[in-house]
Short mmCIF file of N, CA and C in Angstrom, two decimals:
data_model
loop_
_atom_site.label_atom_id
_atom_site.label_comp_id
_atom_site.label_asym_id
_atom_site.label_seq_id
_atom_site.Cartn_x
_atom_site.Cartn_y
_atom_site.Cartn_z
N MET X 1 0.84 -1.19 0.00
CA MET X 1 0.00 0.00 0.00
C MET X 1 0.88 1.24 0.00
N GLN X 2 0.30 2.30 -0.54
CA GLN X 2 1.02 3.57 -0.62
C GLN X 2 0.09 4.69 -0.17
N LEU X 3 0.59 5.56 0.71
CA LEU X 3 -0.17 6.70 1.19
C LEU X 3 0.45 7.97 0.64
N TYR X 4 -0.35 8.73 -0.12
CA TYR X 4 0.07 10.04 -0.59
C TYR X 4 -0.28 11.05 0.50
N LEU X 5 0.67 11.87 0.87
CA LEU X 5 0.46 12.81 1.96
C LEU X 5 1.40 14.00 1.81
N SER X 6 1.21 14.99 2.67
CA SER X 6 2.13 16.12 2.75
C SER X 6 2.61 16.23 4.19
N THR X 7 3.59 17.07 4.39
CA THR X 7 4.20 17.15 5.72
C THR X 7 3.40 17.97 6.72
N ARG X 8 2.43 18.77 6.25
CA ARG X 8 1.71 19.67 7.17
C ARG X 8 0.20 19.43 7.23
N SER X 9 -0.32 18.58 6.40
CA SER X 9 -1.76 18.37 6.36
C SER X 9 -2.27 17.64 7.60
N PRO X 10 -3.26 18.21 8.30
CA PRO X 10 -3.82 17.49 9.44
C PRO X 10 -4.61 16.26 9.00
N TYR X 11 -5.17 16.31 7.80
CA TYR X 11 -5.91 15.15 7.27
C TYR X 11 -4.95 13.99 7.02
N ALA X 12 -3.82 14.30 6.41
CA ALA X 12 -2.81 13.27 6.18
C ALA X 12 -2.26 12.75 7.51
N ARG X 13 -2.08 13.65 8.46
CA ARG X 13 -1.55 13.23 9.76
C ARG X 13 -2.51 12.26 10.44
N LEU X 14 -3.79 12.53 10.39
CA LEU X 14 -4.76 11.62 10.99
C LEU X 14 -4.71 10.25 10.32
N SER X 15 -4.59 10.23 8.99
CA SER X 15 -4.50 8.95 8.27
C SER X 15 -3.23 8.21 8.66
N LEU X 16 -2.15 8.93 8.79
CA LEU X 16 -0.87 8.34 9.17
C LEU X 16 -0.92 7.78 10.59
N ILE X 17 -1.56 8.51 11.49
CA ILE X 17 -1.71 8.03 12.87
C ILE X 17 -2.53 6.74 12.89
N ALA X 18 -3.60 6.68 12.10
CA ALA X 18 -4.41 5.46 12.05
C ALA X 18 -3.58 4.29 11.54
N ALA X 19 -2.76 4.51 10.52
CA ALA X 19 -1.90 3.45 9.99
C ALA X 19 -0.87 3.03 11.05
N TYR X 20 -0.33 4.00 11.75
CA TYR X 20 0.67 3.74 12.79
C TYR X 20 0.05 2.90 13.91
N ARG X 21 -1.13 3.29 14.34
CA ARG X 21 -1.79 2.56 15.43
C ARG X 21 -2.23 1.17 15.00
N ALA X 22 -2.41 0.96 13.68
CA ALA X 22 -2.76 -0.36 13.14
C ALA X 22 -1.51 -1.17 12.79
N ASN X 23 -0.33 -0.60 13.08
CA ASN X 23 0.95 -1.26 12.86
C ASN X 23 1.19 -1.64 11.39
N LYS X 24 0.87 -0.73 10.49
CA LYS X 24 1.08 -0.96 9.05
C LYS X 24 2.49 -0.51 8.68
N GLN X 25 3.48 -1.17 9.25
CA GLN X 25 4.88 -0.77 9.12
C GLN X 25 5.39 -0.75 7.69
N ASP X 26 4.81 -1.57 6.81
CA ASP X 26 5.27 -1.63 5.42
C ASP X 26 4.55 -0.63 4.52
N LEU X 27 3.73 0.24 5.08
CA LEU X 27 3.03 1.26 4.29
C LEU X 27 4.06 2.20 3.67
N ASN X 28 4.02 2.33 2.35
CA ASN X 28 4.91 3.26 1.65
C ASN X 28 4.34 4.66 1.74
N LEU X 29 5.21 5.63 2.00
CA LEU X 29 4.80 7.03 2.13
C LEU X 29 5.31 7.80 0.92
N HIS X 30 4.40 8.51 0.27
CA HIS X 30 4.76 9.29 -0.92
C HIS X 30 4.37 10.74 -0.65
N PHE X 31 5.36 11.57 -0.36
CA PHE X 31 5.11 12.97 -0.02
C PHE X 31 4.99 13.81 -1.29
N VAL X 32 3.94 14.62 -1.34
CA VAL X 32 3.68 15.49 -2.49
C VAL X 32 3.26 16.86 -1.99
N LYS X 33 3.25 17.80 -2.91
CA LYS X 33 2.73 19.15 -2.64
C LYS X 33 1.45 19.29 -3.46
N PRO X 34 0.30 19.02 -2.86
CA PRO X 34 -0.94 18.99 -3.64
C PRO X 34 -1.26 20.29 -4.35
N TRP X 35 -0.79 21.43 -3.81
CA TRP X 35 -1.08 22.72 -4.45
C TRP X 35 -0.41 22.84 -5.82
N GLU X 36 0.60 22.03 -6.05
CA GLU X 36 1.31 22.06 -7.33
C GLU X 36 0.69 21.11 -8.35
N ASN X 37 -0.39 20.42 -7.95
CA ASN X 37 -1.08 19.46 -8.82
C ASN X 37 -0.10 18.47 -9.46
N PRO X 38 0.67 17.76 -8.65
CA PRO X 38 1.65 16.83 -9.21
C PRO X 38 0.98 15.70 -9.99
N ALA X 39 1.57 15.34 -11.10
CA ALA X 39 0.98 14.31 -11.98
C ALA X 39 0.80 12.99 -11.24
N GLU X 40 1.75 12.62 -10.38
CA GLU X 40 1.64 11.34 -9.68
C GLU X 40 0.45 11.31 -8.72
N LEU X 41 0.10 12.45 -8.13
CA LEU X 41 -1.08 12.50 -7.27
C LEU X 41 -2.35 12.53 -8.11
N GLU X 42 -2.37 13.32 -9.16
CA GLU X 42 -3.55 13.40 -10.02
C GLU X 42 -3.87 12.05 -10.67
N ALA X 43 -2.85 11.22 -10.86
CA ALA X 43 -3.07 9.89 -11.44
C ALA X 43 -3.89 9.00 -10.52
N VAL X 44 -3.77 9.22 -9.21
CA VAL X 44 -4.54 8.41 -8.26
C VAL X 44 -5.75 9.15 -7.71
N ASN X 45 -5.69 10.48 -7.68
CA ASN X 45 -6.81 11.29 -7.22
C ASN X 45 -6.89 12.54 -8.09
N PRO X 46 -7.78 12.53 -9.09
CA PRO X 46 -7.87 13.67 -10.01
C PRO X 46 -8.16 15.00 -9.32
N TYR X 47 -8.66 14.98 -8.09
CA TYR X 47 -8.89 16.21 -7.34
C TYR X 47 -7.59 16.78 -6.79
N SER X 48 -6.51 16.05 -6.90
CA SER X 48 -5.19 16.46 -6.41
C SER X 48 -5.26 16.82 -4.92
N GLN X 49 -5.95 15.96 -4.17
CA GLN X 49 -6.08 16.16 -2.72
C GLN X 49 -5.43 15.00 -1.99
N ILE X 50 -4.89 15.32 -0.84
CA ILE X 50 -4.34 14.31 0.04
C ILE X 50 -5.17 14.28 1.32
N PRO X 51 -5.16 13.18 2.00
CA PRO X 51 -4.45 11.94 1.72
C PRO X 51 -5.17 11.09 0.67
N ALA X 52 -4.39 10.23 0.05
CA ALA X 52 -4.93 9.23 -0.87
C ALA X 52 -4.20 7.93 -0.59
N LEU X 53 -4.95 6.88 -0.36
CA LEU X 53 -4.39 5.57 -0.04
C LEU X 53 -4.58 4.66 -1.24
N VAL X 54 -3.49 4.13 -1.77
CA VAL X 54 -3.54 3.22 -2.92
C VAL X 54 -3.20 1.82 -2.43
N HIS X 55 -4.18 0.92 -2.55
CA HIS X 55 -3.96 -0.47 -2.17
C HIS X 55 -3.14 -1.18 -3.24
N ASP X 56 -2.56 -2.30 -2.88
CA ASP X 56 -1.73 -3.06 -3.82
C ASP X 56 -2.52 -3.51 -5.05
N ASN X 57 -3.83 -3.69 -4.89
CA ASN X 57 -4.67 -4.11 -6.03
C ASN X 57 -5.13 -2.93 -6.88
N GLY X 58 -4.66 -1.71 -6.55
CA GLY X 58 -5.00 -0.52 -7.32
C GLY X 58 -6.18 0.27 -6.79
N LEU X 59 -6.90 -0.28 -5.83
CA LEU X 59 -8.03 0.44 -5.24
C LEU X 59 -7.53 1.70 -4.55
N VAL X 60 -8.19 2.82 -4.82
CA VAL X 60 -7.79 4.10 -4.23
C VAL X 60 -8.87 4.56 -3.26
N ILE X 61 -8.47 4.90 -2.06
CA ILE X 61 -9.38 5.44 -1.05
C ILE X 61 -8.92 6.86 -0.73
N THR X 62 -9.85 7.80 -0.78
CA THR X 62 -9.54 9.19 -0.44
C THR X 62 -10.41 9.61 0.74
N GLU X 63 -10.12 10.77 1.27
CA GLU X 63 -10.80 11.37 2.42
C GLU X 63 -10.31 10.73 3.72
N SER X 64 -9.83 11.56 4.60
CA SER X 64 -9.15 11.09 5.80
C SER X 64 -10.00 10.17 6.68
N LEU X 65 -11.25 10.50 6.91
CA LEU X 65 -12.06 9.65 7.79
C LEU X 65 -12.27 8.25 7.21
N ILE X 66 -12.39 8.16 5.89
CA ILE X 66 -12.58 6.86 5.25
C ILE X 66 -11.27 6.06 5.31
N ILE X 67 -10.16 6.73 5.08
CA ILE X 67 -8.86 6.06 5.20
C ILE X 67 -8.64 5.60 6.64
N MET X 68 -8.96 6.45 7.59
CA MET X 68 -8.81 6.08 9.00
C MET X 68 -9.66 4.88 9.33
N GLN X 69 -10.90 4.86 8.85
CA GLN X 69 -11.79 3.73 9.10
C GLN X 69 -11.22 2.45 8.50
N SER X 70 -10.60 2.56 7.32
CA SER X 70 -10.05 1.36 6.68
C SER X 70 -8.88 0.79 7.50
N PHE X 71 -8.13 1.64 8.18
CA PHE X 71 -7.04 1.16 9.04
C PHE X 71 -7.55 0.75 10.42
N ALA X 72 -8.40 1.57 11.00
CA ALA X 72 -8.80 1.37 12.40
C ALA X 72 -9.94 0.38 12.55
N GLY X 73 -10.90 0.44 11.65
CA GLY X 73 -12.05 -0.44 11.72
C GLY X 73 -13.06 -0.09 12.79
N ASN X 74 -12.74 0.82 13.68
CA ASN X 74 -13.65 1.19 14.77
C ASN X 74 -13.66 2.69 14.99
N LEU X 75 -13.59 3.44 13.92
CA LEU X 75 -13.49 4.89 14.02
C LEU X 75 -14.69 5.49 14.76
N PHE X 76 -15.87 5.02 14.40
CA PHE X 76 -17.09 5.57 15.00
C PHE X 76 -17.59 4.60 16.07
N SER X 77 -17.44 5.02 17.31
CA SER X 77 -17.82 4.14 18.42
C SER X 77 -19.09 4.58 19.11
N GLY X 78 -19.63 5.72 18.69
CA GLY X 78 -20.87 6.20 19.29
C GLY X 78 -20.63 7.13 20.46
N GLY X 79 -21.65 7.89 20.80
CA GLY X 79 -21.61 8.74 21.98
C GLY X 79 -20.61 9.87 21.93
N ARG X 80 -19.98 10.10 23.07
CA ARG X 80 -19.09 11.25 23.25
C ARG X 80 -17.92 11.24 22.26
N SER X 81 -17.35 10.09 21.99
CA SER X 81 -16.22 10.03 21.07
C SER X 81 -16.60 10.56 19.69
N ASP X 82 -17.78 10.21 19.20
CA ASP X 82 -18.23 10.69 17.90
C ASP X 82 -18.47 12.20 17.94
N ALA X 83 -18.98 12.70 19.07
CA ALA X 83 -19.19 14.15 19.21
C ALA X 83 -17.85 14.88 19.17
N LEU X 84 -16.84 14.33 19.85
CA LEU X 84 -15.50 14.93 19.82
C LEU X 84 -14.91 14.88 18.42
N LEU X 85 -15.12 13.77 17.74
CA LEU X 85 -14.62 13.61 16.38
C LEU X 85 -15.24 14.66 15.46
N GLY X 86 -16.53 14.88 15.59
CA GLY X 86 -17.21 15.90 14.79
C GLY X 86 -16.68 17.30 15.08
N TYR X 87 -16.49 17.62 16.35
CA TYR X 87 -15.95 18.93 16.72
C TYR X 87 -14.53 19.09 16.17
N ALA X 88 -13.73 18.05 16.31
CA ALA X 88 -12.34 18.10 15.83
C ALA X 88 -12.28 18.35 14.33
N MET X 89 -13.09 17.62 13.56
CA MET X 89 -13.06 17.78 12.11
C MET X 89 -13.58 19.15 11.70
N ALA X 90 -14.58 19.67 12.39
CA ALA X 90 -15.08 21.01 12.08
C ALA X 90 -13.99 22.06 12.35
N THR X 91 -13.25 21.88 13.43
CA THR X 91 -12.16 22.80 13.76
C THR X 91 -11.07 22.74 12.70
N ILE X 92 -10.67 21.54 12.34
CA ILE X 92 -9.65 21.37 11.29
C ILE X 92 -10.13 22.00 9.99
N ASN X 93 -11.37 21.76 9.61
CA ASN X 93 -11.91 22.30 8.36
C ASN X 93 -11.84 23.82 8.33
N GLN X 94 -12.17 24.47 9.44
CA GLN X 94 -12.12 25.94 9.49
C GLN X 94 -10.68 26.44 9.34
N ILE X 95 -9.75 25.78 10.00
CA ILE X 95 -8.34 26.20 9.90
C ILE X 95 -7.82 25.99 8.49
N VAL X 96 -8.12 24.83 7.91
CA VAL X 96 -7.67 24.54 6.55
C VAL X 96 -8.28 25.53 5.56
N ARG X 97 -9.54 25.86 5.74
CA ARG X 97 -10.17 26.85 4.85
C ARG X 97 -9.42 28.18 4.94
N TYR X 98 -9.11 28.61 6.15
CA TYR X 98 -8.38 29.86 6.33
C TYR X 98 -7.01 29.79 5.64
N VAL X 99 -6.26 28.74 5.91
CA VAL X 99 -4.92 28.59 5.34
C VAL X 99 -4.99 28.51 3.82
N SER X 100 -5.96 27.77 3.30
CA SER X 100 -6.11 27.63 1.84
C SER X 100 -6.41 28.96 1.19
N MET X 101 -7.33 29.72 1.77
CA MET X 101 -7.67 31.02 1.20
C MET X 101 -6.52 32.01 1.33
N ASN X 102 -5.71 31.82 2.34
CA ASN X 102 -4.55 32.68 2.52
C ASN X 102 -3.55 32.51 1.37
N MET X 103 -3.58 31.34 0.74
CA MET X 103 -2.68 31.06 -0.38
C MET X 103 -3.15 31.74 -1.67
N VAL X 104 -4.41 32.18 -1.70
CA VAL X 104 -4.97 32.81 -2.89
C VAL X 104 -4.88 34.32 -2.70
N ALA X 105 -3.80 34.90 -3.13
CA ALA X 105 -3.56 36.34 -2.91
C ALA X 105 -4.56 37.19 -3.67
N GLY X 106 -5.09 38.19 -3.00
CA GLY X 106 -5.96 39.17 -3.64
C GLY X 106 -7.35 38.67 -3.98
N ASP X 107 -7.76 37.54 -3.46
CA ASP X 107 -9.07 36.98 -3.76
C ASP X 107 -10.10 37.54 -2.79
N THR X 108 -11.02 38.36 -3.30
CA THR X 108 -12.02 39.00 -2.43
C THR X 108 -12.91 37.97 -1.75
N ALA X 109 -13.36 36.98 -2.51
CA ALA X 109 -14.20 35.93 -1.92
C ALA X 109 -13.40 35.17 -0.87
N GLY X 110 -12.12 34.97 -1.16
CA GLY X 110 -11.26 34.30 -0.19
C GLY X 110 -11.14 35.08 1.10
N SER X 111 -11.04 36.39 1.00
CA SER X 111 -10.95 37.23 2.19
C SER X 111 -12.21 37.11 3.04
N ALA X 112 -13.36 37.07 2.39
CA ALA X 112 -14.62 36.90 3.12
C ALA X 112 -14.68 35.54 3.80
N MET X 113 -14.20 34.50 3.11
CA MET X 113 -14.20 33.16 3.69
C MET X 113 -13.20 33.07 4.84
N GLN X 114 -12.07 33.74 4.69
CA GLN X 114 -11.09 33.76 5.77
C GLN X 114 -11.68 34.41 7.02
N ALA X 115 -12.32 35.54 6.83
CA ALA X 115 -12.93 36.25 7.96
C ALA X 115 -13.99 35.38 8.62
N ARG X 116 -14.75 34.68 7.81
CA ARG X 116 -15.79 33.80 8.36
C ARG X 116 -15.18 32.66 9.17
N SER X 117 -14.10 32.07 8.64
CA SER X 117 -13.44 30.98 9.36
C SER X 117 -12.85 31.46 10.68
N LEU X 118 -12.20 32.62 10.65
CA LEU X 118 -11.63 33.16 11.89
C LEU X 118 -12.71 33.47 12.91
N ALA X 119 -13.81 34.05 12.44
CA ALA X 119 -14.92 34.38 13.35
C ALA X 119 -15.49 33.10 13.97
N ALA X 120 -15.62 32.05 13.16
CA ALA X 120 -16.14 30.78 13.67
C ALA X 120 -15.22 30.21 14.74
N LEU X 121 -13.93 30.26 14.49
CA LEU X 121 -12.96 29.75 15.47
C LEU X 121 -12.99 30.58 16.75
N GLU X 122 -13.02 31.89 16.60
CA GLU X 122 -13.08 32.78 17.77
C GLU X 122 -14.30 32.47 18.64
N LYS X 123 -15.41 32.19 17.98
CA LYS X 123 -16.66 31.92 18.69
C LYS X 123 -16.68 30.53 19.32
N ALA X 124 -16.15 29.54 18.61
CA ALA X 124 -16.28 28.14 19.05
C ALA X 124 -15.22 27.72 20.08
N LEU X 125 -14.01 28.22 19.94
CA LEU X 125 -12.92 27.70 20.77
C LEU X 125 -13.08 27.91 22.28
N PRO X 126 -13.67 29.01 22.74
CA PRO X 126 -13.85 29.12 24.20
C PRO X 126 -14.76 28.03 24.77
N HIS X 127 -15.53 27.38 23.91
CA HIS X 127 -16.44 26.31 24.34
C HIS X 127 -15.91 24.94 23.92
N ALA X 128 -14.64 24.88 23.54
CA ALA X 128 -14.06 23.63 23.04
C ALA X 128 -14.08 22.55 24.10
N PRO X 129 -14.39 21.32 23.69
CA PRO X 129 -14.39 20.22 24.65
C PRO X 129 -12.98 19.97 25.19
N LEU X 130 -12.92 19.47 26.40
CA LEU X 130 -11.64 19.21 27.05
C LEU X 130 -11.02 17.94 26.49
N LEU X 131 -9.79 18.06 26.06
CA LEU X 131 -9.01 16.94 25.55
C LEU X 131 -8.57 16.05 26.70
N ASN X 132 -8.76 14.74 26.54
CA ASN X 132 -8.19 13.78 27.48
C ASN X 132 -6.86 13.35 26.88
N PRO X 133 -5.74 13.79 27.43
CA PRO X 133 -4.45 13.55 26.79
C PRO X 133 -4.06 12.07 26.71
N GLN X 134 -4.69 11.24 27.52
CA GLN X 134 -4.40 9.80 27.49
C GLN X 134 -5.51 9.00 26.79
N GLY X 135 -6.53 9.70 26.30
CA GLY X 135 -7.65 9.01 25.66
C GLY X 135 -7.23 8.28 24.40
N ASN X 136 -7.72 7.06 24.24
CA ASN X 136 -7.38 6.26 23.07
C ASN X 136 -8.50 6.18 22.04
N ASP X 137 -9.64 6.78 22.35
CA ASP X 137 -10.72 6.78 21.36
C ASP X 137 -10.39 7.79 20.27
N TRP X 138 -10.96 7.58 19.10
CA TRP X 138 -10.63 8.43 17.96
C TRP X 138 -11.12 9.86 18.14
N GLY X 139 -12.15 10.07 18.91
CA GLY X 139 -12.60 11.44 19.17
C GLY X 139 -11.53 12.26 19.85
N ASN X 140 -10.92 11.70 20.90
CA ASN X 140 -9.84 12.40 21.61
C ASN X 140 -8.60 12.56 20.75
N ILE X 141 -8.26 11.54 19.99
CA ILE X 141 -7.06 11.62 19.14
C ILE X 141 -7.24 12.72 18.09
N CYS X 142 -8.40 12.74 17.44
CA CYS X 142 -8.65 13.77 16.42
C CYS X 142 -8.70 15.16 17.05
N LEU X 143 -9.26 15.25 18.24
CA LEU X 143 -9.31 16.53 18.94
C LEU X 143 -7.90 17.04 19.23
N GLY X 144 -7.04 16.15 19.69
CA GLY X 144 -5.65 16.54 19.95
C GLY X 144 -4.94 17.01 18.69
N VAL X 145 -5.17 16.32 17.58
CA VAL X 145 -4.56 16.72 16.30
C VAL X 145 -5.11 18.09 15.88
N ALA X 146 -6.40 18.31 16.08
CA ALA X 146 -7.00 19.61 15.73
C ALA X 146 -6.39 20.74 16.55
N TYR X 147 -6.25 20.55 17.86
CA TYR X 147 -5.68 21.59 18.71
C TYR X 147 -4.21 21.83 18.36
N ARG X 148 -3.47 20.77 18.02
CA ARG X 148 -2.07 20.94 17.63
C ARG X 148 -1.97 21.70 16.31
N TYR X 149 -2.87 21.42 15.38
CA TYR X 149 -2.87 22.12 14.09
C TYR X 149 -3.21 23.60 14.30
N LEU X 150 -4.15 23.87 15.19
CA LEU X 150 -4.48 25.25 15.54
C LEU X 150 -3.25 25.97 16.10
N GLU X 151 -2.55 25.32 17.00
CA GLU X 151 -1.35 25.91 17.60
C GLU X 151 -0.30 26.21 16.53
N MET X 152 -0.17 25.31 15.56
CA MET X 152 0.84 25.47 14.52
C MET X 152 0.46 26.55 13.50
N ARG X 153 -0.80 26.58 13.08
CA ARG X 153 -1.20 27.47 11.99
C ARG X 153 -1.72 28.83 12.44
N LEU X 154 -2.40 28.87 13.58
CA LEU X 154 -2.99 30.12 14.07
C LEU X 154 -2.62 30.31 15.54
N PRO X 155 -1.34 30.51 15.82
CA PRO X 155 -0.89 30.55 17.22
C PRO X 155 -1.52 31.66 18.05
N GLU X 156 -1.89 32.79 17.41
CA GLU X 156 -2.50 33.88 18.18
C GLU X 156 -3.88 33.48 18.69
N ILE X 157 -4.65 32.85 17.82
CA ILE X 157 -5.99 32.41 18.23
C ILE X 157 -5.88 31.29 19.25
N TYR X 158 -4.95 30.38 19.03
CA TYR X 158 -4.70 29.31 19.99
C TYR X 158 -4.41 29.90 21.37
N ALA X 159 -3.50 30.87 21.42
CA ALA X 159 -3.09 31.46 22.69
C ALA X 159 -4.23 32.21 23.37
N ARG X 160 -5.05 32.87 22.57
CA ARG X 160 -6.09 33.73 23.11
C ARG X 160 -7.39 33.00 23.42
N ARG X 161 -7.75 31.99 22.64
CA ARG X 161 -9.11 31.44 22.74
C ARG X 161 -9.22 30.03 23.31
N LEU X 162 -8.16 29.23 23.22
CA LEU X 162 -8.25 27.88 23.76
C LEU X 162 -7.98 27.93 25.26
N SER X 163 -8.73 27.18 26.04
CA SER X 163 -8.62 27.23 27.49
C SER X 163 -7.25 26.76 27.98
N ALA X 164 -6.89 27.23 29.16
CA ALA X 164 -5.62 26.81 29.78
C ALA X 164 -5.61 25.31 30.02
N ASP X 165 -6.76 24.74 30.39
CA ASP X 165 -6.84 23.30 30.62
C ASP X 165 -6.57 22.52 29.34
N ASN X 166 -7.11 23.00 28.22
CA ASN X 166 -6.86 22.33 26.94
C ASN X 166 -5.41 22.47 26.51
N LYS X 167 -4.82 23.63 26.76
CA LYS X 167 -3.40 23.82 26.41
C LYS X 167 -2.52 22.87 27.23
N ALA X 168 -2.83 22.73 28.51
CA ALA X 168 -2.06 21.82 29.36
C ALA X 168 -2.24 20.37 28.91
N ALA X 169 -3.47 20.01 28.56
CA ALA X 169 -3.74 18.65 28.07
C ALA X 169 -3.02 18.39 26.76
N LEU X 170 -3.00 19.39 25.87
CA LEU X 170 -2.33 19.22 24.58
C LEU X 170 -0.83 19.00 24.76
N LYS X 171 -0.25 19.69 25.70
CA LYS X 171 1.19 19.53 25.96
C LYS X 171 1.50 18.08 26.32
N ILE X 172 0.66 17.48 27.14
CA ILE X 172 0.83 16.07 27.52
C ILE X 172 0.55 15.17 26.32
N PHE X 173 -0.53 15.46 25.59
CA PHE X 173 -0.93 14.66 24.43
C PHE X 173 0.18 14.60 23.38
N CYS X 174 0.86 15.71 23.17
CA CYS X 174 1.90 15.78 22.13
C CYS X 174 3.14 14.97 22.49
N ARG X 175 3.23 14.48 23.71
CA ARG X 175 4.34 13.61 24.10
C ARG X 175 4.11 12.17 23.68
N ARG X 176 2.89 11.87 23.27
CA ARG X 176 2.58 10.49 22.88
C ARG X 176 3.39 10.11 21.64
N ASP X 177 3.76 8.86 21.57
CA ASP X 177 4.63 8.36 20.51
C ASP X 177 4.11 8.70 19.11
N PHE X 178 2.83 8.44 18.86
CA PHE X 178 2.30 8.69 17.52
C PHE X 178 2.25 10.17 17.18
N MET X 179 2.19 11.04 18.17
CA MET X 179 2.23 12.47 17.90
C MET X 179 3.66 12.94 17.61
N ARG X 180 4.60 12.48 18.40
CA ARG X 180 6.00 12.87 18.17
C ARG X 180 6.47 12.41 16.79
N LYS X 181 6.10 11.21 16.42
CA LYS X 181 6.58 10.65 15.15
C LYS X 181 5.90 11.26 13.93
N THR X 182 4.77 11.93 14.11
CA THR X 182 4.06 12.51 12.97
C THR X 182 4.10 14.04 12.96
N GLU X 183 4.96 14.63 13.78
CA GLU X 183 5.15 16.08 13.73
C GLU X 183 5.71 16.47 12.37
N SER X 184 5.38 17.65 11.90
CA SER X 184 5.85 18.12 10.59
C SER X 184 7.37 18.04 10.47
N ALA X 185 8.08 18.39 11.53
CA ALA X 185 9.55 18.34 11.49
C ALA X 185 10.05 16.93 11.21
N GLU X 186 9.37 15.93 11.74
CA GLU X 186 9.75 14.54 11.48
C GLU X 186 9.38 14.14 10.06
N LEU X 187 8.22 14.57 9.60
CA LEU X 187 7.77 14.21 8.26
C LEU X 187 8.61 14.90 7.19
N GLU X 188 9.17 16.06 7.52
CA GLU X 188 10.03 16.76 6.55
C GLU X 188 11.32 16.00 6.27
N LYS X 189 11.61 14.97 7.05
CA LYS X 189 12.74 14.08 6.76
C LYS X 189 12.38 13.10 5.64
N LEU X 190 11.12 13.13 5.22
CA LEU X 190 10.59 12.32 4.12
C LEU X 190 10.85 10.83 4.28
N PRO X 191 10.35 10.24 5.37
CA PRO X 191 10.52 8.79 5.53
C PRO X 191 9.84 8.05 4.37
N LYS X 192 10.44 6.94 3.97
CA LYS X 192 9.92 6.18 2.83
C LYS X 192 8.78 5.24 3.22
N THR X 193 8.83 4.74 4.45
CA THR X 193 7.79 3.84 4.93
C THR X 193 7.41 4.24 6.35
N LEU X 194 6.31 3.68 6.81
CA LEU X 194 5.88 3.94 8.18
C LEU X 194 6.94 3.46 9.17
N ALA X 195 7.61 2.37 8.85
CA ALA X 195 8.65 1.83 9.74
C ALA X 195 9.81 2.81 9.91
N ASP X 196 9.98 3.72 8.96
CA ASP X 196 11.08 4.69 9.04
C ASP X 196 10.79 5.85 9.99
N LEU X 197 9.56 5.95 10.49
CA LEU X 197 9.23 7.05 11.41
C LEU X 197 9.93 6.85 12.75
#
């Protein structure tokens, strides 16, 4: 199997964490820059989006939650974990929208969407659910990845709007093995397989 990913995508990171937790050590990692529409990515996903998982039989799975489900098999467990998962993905989506629109210089519609995303984050984050730094359910894991992505991409909003309890929990959460091994700085070493992490 081969996973197409980038070094900073939270969606790719979630897929990689699911593969790591499923012990898919022989998973090949193919790092791309989706904004450049690389031919090798478009060949497997014409939308030029990551992550994209290519099975040995040629089957291609896209979208992070579906890839995660294919590795984990128990992504949706019901109740609170699913609620946390939904909140985490909504948070990631708002940040990614902001970052994506930031790449489109001078786009008036983009500026409006950026403002909307920032306003949504400003409004939602003071009510953010508390991360359990030792939680093993996918809701907590995705929530931790969302808060870490917020810290990385929008540090001012992270500092101002996320609670002190969540910041303390995130600090502990980021010490976990799967988080340390999937930090952007580690991925920028461009490991060839999951075993190389």
